[in-house]
Amino acid sequence: MILTYVTHKKWVFKDPGIKIIGLQSHIAYCDIIQGFLGKNKMLLCSEDDYSPLDIGKTFDFIGDPLLSGDITKKYMPHIVNSYLTNLDEENRNKMIKSFYSLESILQFRVNFTGFTFT
């Protein structure tokens, strides 16, 4: 896939995944964000054979993750599913052991302070 910021060099993305675009120009930054949001025509997206693609359907633009609200709601199920699918037995056992250890520590602290939860 090819992403082009008009009048600048093209970016070629070979693999899907998270992409971070860093810029020093405030003007270029605004142009690119507005392009991803569909507010200008400064970004062009195409296949490797230069057939056009719709930027809104091709990219899932987040912007600044700290300012974009709770993005974990959208991506966390996919992250957890991918993690659990690729988890081997040894690491799964380590996680279970760690969970039981944490549970024991929490139960001790709750009982020690006199609080009980039902």
PDB file of N, CA, C and O in Angstrom, residues 32-59:
ATOM      1  N   ILE A  32      -1.972  16.362   7.348  1.00  0.00           N
ATOM      2  CA  ILE A  32      -2.098  14.902   7.390  1.00  0.00           C
ATOM      3  C   ILE A  32      -3.276  14.483   8.265  1.00  0.00           C
ATOM      4  O   ILE A  32      -4.053  13.605   7.893  1.00  0.00           O
ATOM      5  N   ILE A  33      -3.436  15.105   9.405  1.00  0.00           N
ATOM      6  CA  ILE A  33      -4.577  14.773  10.264  1.00  0.00           C
ATOM      7  C   ILE A  33      -5.883  15.073   9.558  1.00  0.00           C
ATOM      8  O   ILE A  33      -6.807  14.256   9.549  1.00  0.00           O
ATOM      9  N   GLN A  34      -5.971  16.232   8.932  1.00  0.00           N
ATOM     10  CA  GLN A  34      -7.189  16.574   8.197  1.00  0.00           C
ATOM     11  C   GLN A  34      -7.408  15.619   7.027  1.00  0.00           C
ATOM     12  O   GLN A  34      -8.543  15.292   6.688  1.00  0.00           O
ATOM     13  N   GLY A  35      -6.326  15.152   6.409  1.00  0.00           N
ATOM     14  CA  GLY A  35      -6.439  14.168   5.332  1.00  0.00           C
ATOM     15  C   GLY A  35      -7.007  12.849   5.829  1.00  0.00           C
ATOM     16  O   GLY A  35      -7.882  12.254   5.190  1.00  0.00           O
ATOM     17  N   PHE A  36      -6.529  12.375   6.976  1.00  0.00           N
ATOM     18  CA  PHE A  36      -7.067  11.139   7.547  1.00  0.00           C
ATOM     19  C   PHE A  36      -8.528  11.295   7.955  1.00  0.00           C
ATOM     20  O   PHE A  36      -9.298  10.341   7.905  1.00  0.00           O
ATOM     21  N   LEU A  37      -8.897  12.488   8.373  1.00  0.00           N
ATOM     22  CA  LEU A  37     -10.278  12.742   8.780  1.00  0.00           C
ATOM     23  C   LEU A  37     -11.186  13.057   7.591  1.00  0.00           C
ATOM     24  O   LEU A  37     -12.383  13.280   7.760  1.00  0.00           O
ATOM     25  N   GLY A  38     -10.625  13.113   6.374  1.00  0.00           N
ATOM     26  CA  GLY A  38     -11.410  13.373   5.173  1.00  0.00           C
ATOM     27  C   GLY A  38     -11.771  14.828   4.977  1.00  0.00           C
ATOM     28  O   GLY A  38     -12.700  15.146   4.238  1.00  0.00           O
ATOM     29  N   LYS A  39     -11.030  15.740   5.607  1.00  0.00           N
ATOM     30  CA  LYS A  39     -11.353  17.163   5.510  1.00  0.00           C
ATOM     31  C   LYS A  39     -10.535  17.889   4.440  1.00  0.00           C
ATOM     32  O   LYS A  39     -10.755  19.065   4.208  1.00  0.00           O
ATOM     33  N   ASN A  40      -9.566  17.208   3.845  1.00  0.00           N
ATOM     34  CA  ASN A  40      -8.834  17.785   2.721  1.00  0.00           C
ATOM     35  C   ASN A  40      -8.363  16.659   1.803  1.00  0.00           C
ATOM     36  O   ASN A  40      -8.538  15.490   2.106  1.00  0.00           O
ATOM     37  N   LYS A  41      -7.789  17.010   0.702  1.00  0.00           N
ATOM     38  CA  LYS A  41      -7.325  16.029  -0.288  1.00  0.00           C
ATOM     39  C   LYS A  41      -5.799  15.986  -0.343  1.00  0.00           C
ATOM     40  O   LYS A  41      -5.221  15.708  -1.385  1.00  0.00           O
ATOM     41  N   MET A  42      -5.137  16.238   0.796  1.00  0.00           N
ATOM     42  CA  MET A  42      -3.674  16.271   0.822  1.00  0.00           C
ATOM     43  C   MET A  42      -3.058  14.873   0.933  1.00  0.00           C
ATOM     44  O   MET A  42      -1.871  14.702   0.705  1.00  0.00           O
ATOM     45  N   LEU A  43      -3.844  13.870   1.291  1.00  0.00           N
ATOM     46  CA  LEU A  43      -3.361  12.490   1.369  1.00  0.00           C
ATOM     47  C   LEU A  43      -4.000  11.660   0.265  1.00  0.00           C
ATOM     48  O   LEU A  43      -5.209  11.728   0.043  1.00  0.00           O
ATOM     49  N   LEU A  44      -3.174  10.892  -0.401  1.00  0.00           N
ATOM     50  CA  LEU A  44      -3.654   9.963  -1.419  1.00  0.00           C
ATOM     51  C   LEU A  44      -3.204   8.571  -1.019  1.00  0.00           C
ATOM     52  O   LEU A  44      -2.060   8.369  -0.624  1.00  0.00           O
ATOM     53  N   CYS A  45      -4.105   7.611  -1.139  1.00  0.00           N
ATOM     54  CA  CYS A  45      -3.801   6.237  -0.767  1.00  0.00           C
ATOM     55  C   CYS A  45      -4.073   5.345  -1.963  1.00  0.00           C
ATOM     56  O   CYS A  45      -5.080   5.511  -2.654  1.00  0.00           O
ATOM     57  N   SER A  46      -3.153   4.395  -2.215  1.00  0.00           N
ATOM     58  CA  SER A  46      -3.341   3.496  -3.350  1.00  0.00           C
ATOM     59  C   SER A  46      -2.701   2.143  -3.063  1.00  0.00           C
ATOM     60  O   SER A  46      -1.861   2.004  -2.180  1.00  0.00           O
ATOM     61  N   GLU A  47      -3.126   1.161  -3.864  1.00  0.00           N
ATOM     62  CA  GLU A  47      -2.492  -0.153  -3.833  1.00  0.00           C
ATOM     63  C   GLU A  47      -1.106  -0.029  -4.464  1.00  0.00           C
ATOM     64  O   GLU A  47      -0.763   1.014  -5.025  1.00  0.00           O
ATOM     65  N   ASP A  48      -0.332  -1.102  -4.415  1.00  0.00           N
ATOM     66  CA  ASP A  48       0.999  -1.082  -5.015  1.00  0.00           C
ATOM     67  C   ASP A  48       0.949  -0.857  -6.523  1.00  0.00           C
ATOM     68  O   ASP A  48       1.908  -0.356  -7.113  1.00  0.00           O
ATOM     69  N   ASP A  49      -0.183  -1.195  -7.152  1.00  0.00           N
ATOM     70  CA  ASP A  49      -0.326  -0.967  -8.592  1.00  0.00           C
ATOM     71  C   ASP A  49      -0.980   0.395  -8.881  1.00  0.00           C
ATOM     72  O   ASP A  49      -1.420   0.654  -9.988  1.00  0.00           O
ATOM     73  N   TYR A  50      -1.059   1.243  -7.866  1.00  0.00           N
ATOM     74  CA  TYR A  50      -1.581   2.613  -7.939  1.00  0.00           C
ATOM     75  C   TYR A  50      -3.090   2.697  -8.162  1.00  0.00           C
ATOM     76  O   TYR A  50      -3.603   3.747  -8.507  1.00  0.00           O
ATOM     77  N   SER A  51      -3.824   1.611  -7.919  1.00  0.00           N
ATOM     78  CA  SER A  51      -5.283   1.725  -7.939  1.00  0.00           C
ATOM     79  C   SER A  51      -5.708   2.400  -6.636  1.00  0.00           C
ATOM     80  O   SER A  51      -5.222   2.053  -5.561  1.00  0.00           O
ATOM     81  N   PRO A  52      -6.586   3.392  -6.717  1.00  0.00           N
ATOM     82  CA  PRO A  52      -6.909   4.207  -5.541  1.00  0.00           C
ATOM     83  C   PRO A  52      -7.653   3.441  -4.442  1.00  0.00           C
ATOM     84  O   PRO A  52      -8.414   2.516  -4.716  1.00  0.00           O
ATOM     85  N   LEU A  53      -7.392   3.844  -3.208  1.00  0.00           N
ATOM     86  CA  LEU A  53      -8.073   3.305  -2.031  1.00  0.00           C
ATOM     87  C   LEU A  53      -8.692   4.459  -1.245  1.00  0.00           C
ATOM     88  O   LEU A  53      -8.175   5.574  -1.258  1.00  0.00           O
ATOM     89  N   ASP A  54      -9.778   4.176  -0.560  1.00  0.00           N
ATOM     90  CA  ASP A  54     -10.427   5.169   0.292  1.00  0.00           C
ATOM     91  C   ASP A  54      -9.688   5.202   1.631  1.00  0.00           C
ATOM     92  O   ASP A  54      -9.607   4.182   2.323  1.00  0.00           O
ATOM     93  N   ILE A  55      -9.153   6.360   1.991  1.00  0.00           N
ATOM     94  CA  ILE A  55      -8.378   6.488   3.227  1.00  0.00           C
ATOM     95  C   ILE A  55      -9.216   6.132   4.447  1.00  0.00           C
ATOM     96  O   ILE A  55      -8.744   5.453   5.356  1.00  0.00           O
ATOM     97  N   GLY A  56     -10.462   6.552   4.479  1.00  0.00           N
ATOM     98  CA  GLY A  56     -11.326   6.275   5.623  1.00  0.00           C
ATOM     99  C   GLY A  56     -11.577   4.791   5.847  1.00  0.00           C
ATOM    100  O   GLY A  56     -11.753   4.348   6.978  1.00  0.00           O
ATOM    101  N   LYS A  57     -11.587   4.009   4.775  1.00  0.00           N
ATOM    102  CA  LYS A  57     -11.807   2.560   4.889  1.00  0.00           C
ATOM    103  C   LYS A  57     -10.493   1.796   5.044  1.00  0.00           C
ATOM    104  O   LYS A  57     -10.488   0.680   5.548  1.00  0.00           O
ATOM    105  N   THR A  58      -9.397   2.375   4.611  1.00  0.00           N
ATOM    106  CA  THR A  58      -8.109   1.691   4.638  1.00  0.00           C
ATOM    107  C   THR A  58      -7.399   1.854   5.978  1.00  0.00           C
ATOM    108  O   THR A  58      -6.770   0.922   6.460  1.00  0.00           O
ATOM    109  N   PHE A  59      -7.512   3.033   6.566  1.00  0.00           N
ATOM    110  CA  PHE A  59      -6.825   3.327   7.819  1.00  0.00           C
ATOM    111  C   PHE A  59      -7.822   3.492   8.950  1.00  0.00           C
ATOM    112  O   PHE A  59      -8.895   4.055   8.773  1.00  0.00           O
TER     113      PHE A  59
END
